[in-house]
Amino acid sequence: MTPASFIKAKTPALMRITGEVLSSELFRMPDLSRREEPHHGGSFRVLLMGLVNALPFIGFGFLDNFTMIIAGDYIEHTLGLFMCISTMAAAALGNTISDVIGIGSAFYVEKLAEMSGVRPPKLTPIQLEMKASRRAANLGRVWGITIGCLLGMCPLLFMKDEDKEDKKKGDKKDNGEDANSQTTPELVVLEGSSSSK
């Protein structure tokens, strides 16, 4: 039997099998005329979606700012003294350390957020892809990271502000209140003139 005669003999059977497969459930197109628009599940579910997404980002924002401020201050007062790096360079190095720690702690922050007891709403995959659900998730993340970053600024409350202390000392010297700086310019001139005679 030649290949051409084999194909001619099997063609009716192949056509019948192909027709059965194409008409099966796998290849049946949905009837779009009867399709209903999915509902996002109500405003409570949308708010819950935002809250679930906000919780881990509160942790991330807190850790990020907290670590950056502590590390940046430490770098500025140690490396900055002998390497003469600027405050911004110290902050950038602190941010690098903070990002590395953030990557390492991502698993623990997410687990802690899960332990809070807030569960995501039960939504279908279509509902999860709706604009309202995506907006709620993104807004929750934005609010979460904002709140976390603001809370992470708490080390600033406990740090000494050396610039203010230096300014106060400078003001005292200008007013003549410092006991060590009792010499005035007139006295120096008088001393110089008496030694020349």
mmCIF file of C-alpha atoms in Angstrom:
data_model
loop_
_atom_site.group_PDB
_atom_site.id
_atom_site.type_symbol
_atom_site.label_atom_id
_atom_site.label_comp_id
_atom_site.label_asym_id
_atom_site.label_seq_id
_atom_site.Cartn_x
_atom_site.Cartn_y
_atom_site.Cartn_z
ATOM 1 C CA MET A 1 0.000 0.000 0.000
ATOM 2 C CA THR A 2 1.374 3.403 -0.942
ATOM 3 C CA PRO A 3 1.135 6.441 1.322
ATOM 4 C CA ALA A 4 -1.331 8.149 -1.031
ATOM 5 C CA SER A 5 -3.698 5.156 -1.041
ATOM 6 C CA PHE A 6 -3.439 4.888 2.776
ATOM 7 C CA ILE A 7 -4.495 8.553 3.201
ATOM 8 C CA LYS A 8 -7.395 8.117 0.748
ATOM 9 C CA ALA A 9 -8.616 5.042 2.646
ATOM 10 C CA LYS A 10 -8.406 6.684 6.101
ATOM 11 C CA THR A 11 -9.757 10.163 5.184
ATOM 12 C CA PRO A 12 -13.442 9.487 5.983
ATOM 13 C CA ALA A 13 -12.534 8.065 9.416
ATOM 14 C CA LEU A 14 -10.184 10.984 10.169
ATOM 15 C CA MET A 15 -12.851 13.506 9.140
ATOM 16 C CA ARG A 16 -15.416 11.854 11.423
ATOM 17 C CA ILE A 17 -13.014 11.828 14.430
ATOM 18 C CA THR A 18 -11.966 15.445 13.806
ATOM 19 C CA GLY A 19 -15.606 16.541 13.676
ATOM 20 C CA GLU A 20 -16.349 14.763 16.971
ATOM 21 C CA VAL A 21 -13.397 16.393 18.703
ATOM 22 C CA LEU A 22 -14.247 19.864 17.428
ATOM 23 C CA SER A 23 -17.872 19.544 18.515
ATOM 24 C CA SER A 24 -16.923 18.349 22.016
ATOM 25 C CA GLU A 25 -17.069 20.520 25.142
ATOM 26 C CA LEU A 26 -13.385 21.411 24.885
ATOM 27 C CA PHE A 27 -13.835 23.394 21.697
ATOM 28 C CA ARG A 28 -17.332 24.726 22.219
ATOM 29 C CA MET A 29 -17.403 28.523 22.229
ATOM 30 C CA PRO A 30 -19.391 30.170 25.019
ATOM 31 C CA ASP A 31 -22.597 31.883 24.078
ATOM 32 C CA LEU A 32 -21.686 35.540 24.578
ATOM 33 C CA SER A 33 -25.239 36.753 24.062
ATOM 34 C CA ARG A 34 -26.393 35.154 27.341
ATOM 35 C CA ARG A 35 -23.257 36.038 29.337
ATOM 36 C CA GLU A 36 -23.883 38.166 32.420
ATOM 37 C CA GLU A 37 -21.471 40.819 33.647
ATOM 38 C CA PRO A 38 -19.771 39.575 36.841
ATOM 39 C CA HIS A 39 -20.410 41.475 40.058
ATOM 40 C CA HIS A 40 -17.452 42.478 42.262
ATOM 41 C CA GLY A 41 -19.116 41.085 45.369
ATOM 42 C CA GLY A 42 -20.152 44.236 47.210
ATOM 43 C CA SER A 43 -18.399 47.131 48.856
ATOM 44 C CA PHE A 44 -17.527 45.105 51.968
ATOM 45 C CA ARG A 45 -15.537 42.636 49.886
ATOM 46 C CA VAL A 46 -13.797 45.453 48.048
ATOM 47 C CA LEU A 47 -12.831 47.105 51.362
ATOM 48 C CA LEU A 48 -11.675 43.764 52.721
ATOM 49 C CA MET A 49 -9.560 43.301 49.592
ATOM 50 C CA GLY A 50 -7.902 46.674 50.270
ATOM 51 C CA LEU A 51 -7.294 45.832 53.939
ATOM 52 C CA VAL A 52 -5.788 42.431 53.146
ATOM 53 C CA ASN A 53 -3.381 44.073 50.720
ATOM 54 C CA ALA A 54 -2.569 46.938 53.116
ATOM 55 C CA LEU A 55 -1.471 44.840 56.106
ATOM 56 C CA PRO A 56 1.795 43.420 54.730
ATOM 57 C CA PHE A 57 2.718 46.775 53.239
ATOM 58 C CA ILE A 58 2.375 48.455 56.633
ATOM 59 C CA GLY A 59 5.036 46.034 57.841
ATOM 60 C CA PHE A 60 7.244 46.597 54.806
ATOM 61 C CA GLY A 61 7.009 50.396 55.073
ATOM 62 C CA PHE A 62 7.753 50.331 58.796
ATOM 63 C CA LEU A 63 10.786 48.072 58.422
ATOM 64 C CA ASP A 64 12.081 50.019 55.444
ATOM 65 C CA ASN A 65 11.996 53.467 57.052
ATOM 66 C CA PHE A 66 12.978 52.273 60.529
ATOM 67 C CA THR A 67 16.038 50.412 59.253
ATOM 68 C CA MET A 68 17.014 53.157 56.816
ATOM 69 C CA ILE A 69 16.964 55.836 59.528
ATOM 70 C CA ILE A 70 18.886 53.752 62.066
ATOM 71 C CA ALA A 71 21.458 52.497 59.538
ATOM 72 C CA GLY A 72 21.831 55.894 57.847
ATOM 73 C CA ASP A 73 22.406 57.650 61.172
ATOM 74 C CA TYR A 74 24.939 55.038 62.244
ATOM 75 C CA ILE A 75 26.783 55.261 58.921
ATOM 76 C CA GLU A 76 26.828 59.049 59.073
ATOM 77 C CA HIS A 77 28.302 59.062 62.579
ATOM 78 C CA THR A 78 30.873 56.315 61.958
ATOM 79 C CA LEU A 79 31.934 56.218 58.298
ATOM 80 C CA GLY A 80 31.029 59.856 57.837
ATOM 81 C CA LEU A 81 33.599 60.938 60.401
ATOM 82 C CA PHE A 82 36.659 59.544 58.668
ATOM 83 C CA MET A 83 35.476 59.160 55.056
ATOM 84 C CA CYS A 84 33.759 62.547 54.818
ATOM 85 C CA ILE A 85 30.580 61.260 53.197
ATOM 86 C CA SER A 86 27.530 63.485 52.996
ATOM 87 C CA THR A 87 24.268 62.960 54.825
ATOM 88 C CA MET A 88 22.606 61.964 51.554
ATOM 89 C CA ALA A 89 25.294 59.346 50.870
ATOM 90 C CA ALA A 90 24.785 57.945 54.367
ATOM 91 C CA ALA A 91 21.022 57.859 53.753
ATOM 92 C CA ALA A 92 21.561 56.037 50.441
ATOM 93 C CA LEU A 93 23.763 53.438 52.123
ATOM 94 C CA GLY A 94 21.179 53.094 54.897
ATOM 95 C CA ASN A 95 18.490 52.580 52.252
ATOM 96 C CA THR A 96 20.587 49.832 50.642
ATOM 97 C CA ILE A 97 20.883 48.036 53.971
ATOM 98 C CA SER A 98 17.166 48.542 54.552
ATOM 99 C CA ASP A 99 16.272 47.049 51.165
ATOM 100 C CA VAL A 100 18.450 43.992 51.779
ATOM 101 C CA ILE A 101 16.801 43.443 55.157
ATOM 102 C CA GLY A 102 13.378 43.971 53.540
ATOM 103 C CA ILE A 103 14.036 41.197 51.035
ATOM 104 C CA GLY A 104 15.132 38.850 53.797
ATOM 105 C CA SER A 105 12.154 39.625 56.007
ATOM 106 C CA ALA A 106 9.417 39.509 53.324
ATOM 107 C CA PHE A 107 8.360 35.969 54.268
ATOM 108 C CA TYR A 108 8.076 36.845 57.961
ATOM 109 C CA VAL A 109 6.149 40.064 57.338
ATOM 110 C CA GLU A 110 3.636 38.207 55.160
ATOM 111 C CA LYS A 111 3.260 35.462 57.785
ATOM 112 C CA LEU A 112 2.684 38.081 60.481
ATOM 113 C CA ALA A 113 0.020 39.724 58.316
ATOM 114 C CA GLU A 114 -1.683 36.345 57.868
ATOM 115 C CA MET A 115 -1.594 35.781 61.627
ATOM 116 C CA SER A 116 -3.612 38.983 62.110
ATOM 117 C CA GLY A 117 -6.704 36.956 61.236
ATOM 118 C CA VAL A 118 -7.848 39.073 58.307
ATOM 119 C CA ARG A 119 -8.688 36.701 55.485
ATOM 120 C CA PRO A 120 -9.063 37.677 51.835
ATOM 121 C CA PRO A 121 -12.627 37.677 50.520
ATOM 122 C CA LYS A 122 -13.749 34.689 48.502
ATOM 123 C CA LEU A 123 -13.785 35.984 44.959
ATOM 124 C CA THR A 124 -13.749 34.152 41.664
ATOM 125 C CA PRO A 125 -10.791 34.649 39.328
ATOM 126 C CA ILE A 126 -12.981 36.863 37.149
ATOM 127 C CA GLN A 127 -13.906 39.025 40.155
ATOM 128 C CA LEU A 128 -10.233 39.298 41.147
ATOM 129 C CA GLU A 129 -9.425 40.685 37.695
ATOM 130 C CA MET A 130 -12.158 43.312 37.773
ATOM 131 C CA LYS A 131 -11.192 46.995 37.915
ATOM 132 C CA ALA A 132 -12.820 47.511 41.322
ATOM 133 C CA SER A 133 -10.829 44.648 42.861
ATOM 134 C CA ARG A 134 -7.539 45.742 41.320
ATOM 135 C CA ARG A 135 -8.130 49.353 42.391
ATOM 136 C CA ALA A 136 -8.934 48.271 45.948
ATOM 137 C CA ALA A 137 -5.793 46.103 46.103
ATOM 138 C CA ASN A 138 -3.549 48.881 44.780
ATOM 139 C CA LEU A 139 -5.086 51.549 47.032
ATOM 140 C CA GLY A 140 -4.676 49.213 49.996
ATOM 141 C CA ARG A 141 -0.992 48.797 49.155
ATOM 142 C CA VAL A 142 -0.522 52.564 48.787
ATOM 143 C CA TRP A 143 -2.225 53.292 52.122
ATOM 144 C CA GLY A 144 -0.343 50.444 53.785
ATOM 145 C CA ILE A 145 3.101 51.560 52.662
ATOM 146 C CA THR A 146 2.285 55.186 53.562
ATOM 147 C CA ILE A 147 1.136 54.301 57.080
ATOM 148 C CA GLY A 148 4.095 51.947 57.533
ATOM 149 C CA CYS A 149 6.626 54.559 56.405
ATOM 150 C CA LEU A 150 5.129 57.154 58.739
ATOM 151 C CA LEU A 151 5.264 54.715 61.657
ATOM 152 C CA GLY A 152 8.820 53.781 60.675
ATOM 153 C CA MET A 153 9.915 57.364 61.282
ATOM 154 C CA CYS A 154 9.641 56.809 65.059
ATOM 155 C CA PRO A 155 13.451 56.649 65.589
ATOM 156 C CA LEU A 156 13.556 60.359 64.768
ATOM 157 C CA LEU A 157 11.707 61.029 68.019
ATOM 158 C CA PHE A 158 14.558 59.560 70.063
ATOM 159 C CA MET A 159 17.598 60.845 68.186
ATOM 160 C CA LYS A 160 19.606 63.803 69.426
ATOM 161 C CA ASP A 161 19.657 66.703 67.049
ATOM 162 C CA GLU A 162 23.320 67.686 67.133
ATOM 163 C CA ASP A 163 22.804 70.575 64.720
ATOM 164 C CA LYS A 164 20.503 72.321 67.214
ATOM 165 C CA GLU A 165 22.979 71.774 70.036
ATOM 166 C CA ASP A 166 25.828 73.200 67.911
ATOM 167 C CA LYS A 167 23.670 76.198 67.011
ATOM 168 C CA LYS A 168 22.859 76.859 70.683
ATOM 169 C CA LYS A 169 26.570 76.763 71.543
ATOM 170 C CA GLY A 170 27.301 79.143 68.674
ATOM 171 C CA ASP A 171 24.593 81.543 69.869
ATOM 172 C CA LYS A 172 26.071 81.533 73.383
ATOM 173 C CA LYS A 173 29.505 82.382 71.997
ATOM 174 C CA ASP A 174 28.066 85.229 69.931
ATOM 175 C CA ASN A 175 26.307 86.676 72.994
ATOM 176 C CA GLY A 176 29.442 86.428 75.135
ATOM 177 C CA GLU A 177 27.816 83.985 77.542
ATOM 178 C CA ASP A 178 30.566 81.402 77.228
ATOM 179 C CA ALA A 179 33.032 81.674 80.124
ATOM 180 C CA ASN A 180 35.999 80.570 78.021
ATOM 181 C CA SER A 181 35.629 83.347 75.467
ATOM 182 C CA GLN A 182 36.048 86.481 77.597
ATOM 183 C CA THR A 183 38.578 88.144 75.308
ATOM 184 C CA THR A 184 37.105 90.879 73.178
ATOM 185 C CA PRO A 185 38.653 92.383 70.049
ATOM 186 C CA GLU A 186 39.347 95.740 71.831
ATOM 187 C CA LEU A 187 41.328 93.973 74.520
ATOM 188 C CA VAL A 188 43.460 92.230 71.932
ATOM 189 C CA VAL A 189 44.176 95.561 70.212
ATOM 190 C CA LEU A 190 45.137 97.153 73.518
ATOM 191 C CA GLU A 191 47.468 94.315 74.356
ATOM 192 C CA GLY A 192 49.096 94.646 70.940
ATOM 193 C CA SER A 193 49.513 98.416 71.262
ATOM 194 C CA SER A 194 51.023 98.233 74.777
ATOM 195 C CA SER A 195 53.627 95.711 73.685
ATOM 196 C CA SER A 196 54.788 97.914 70.797
ATOM 197 C CA LYS A 197 55.636 100.917 73.103
#
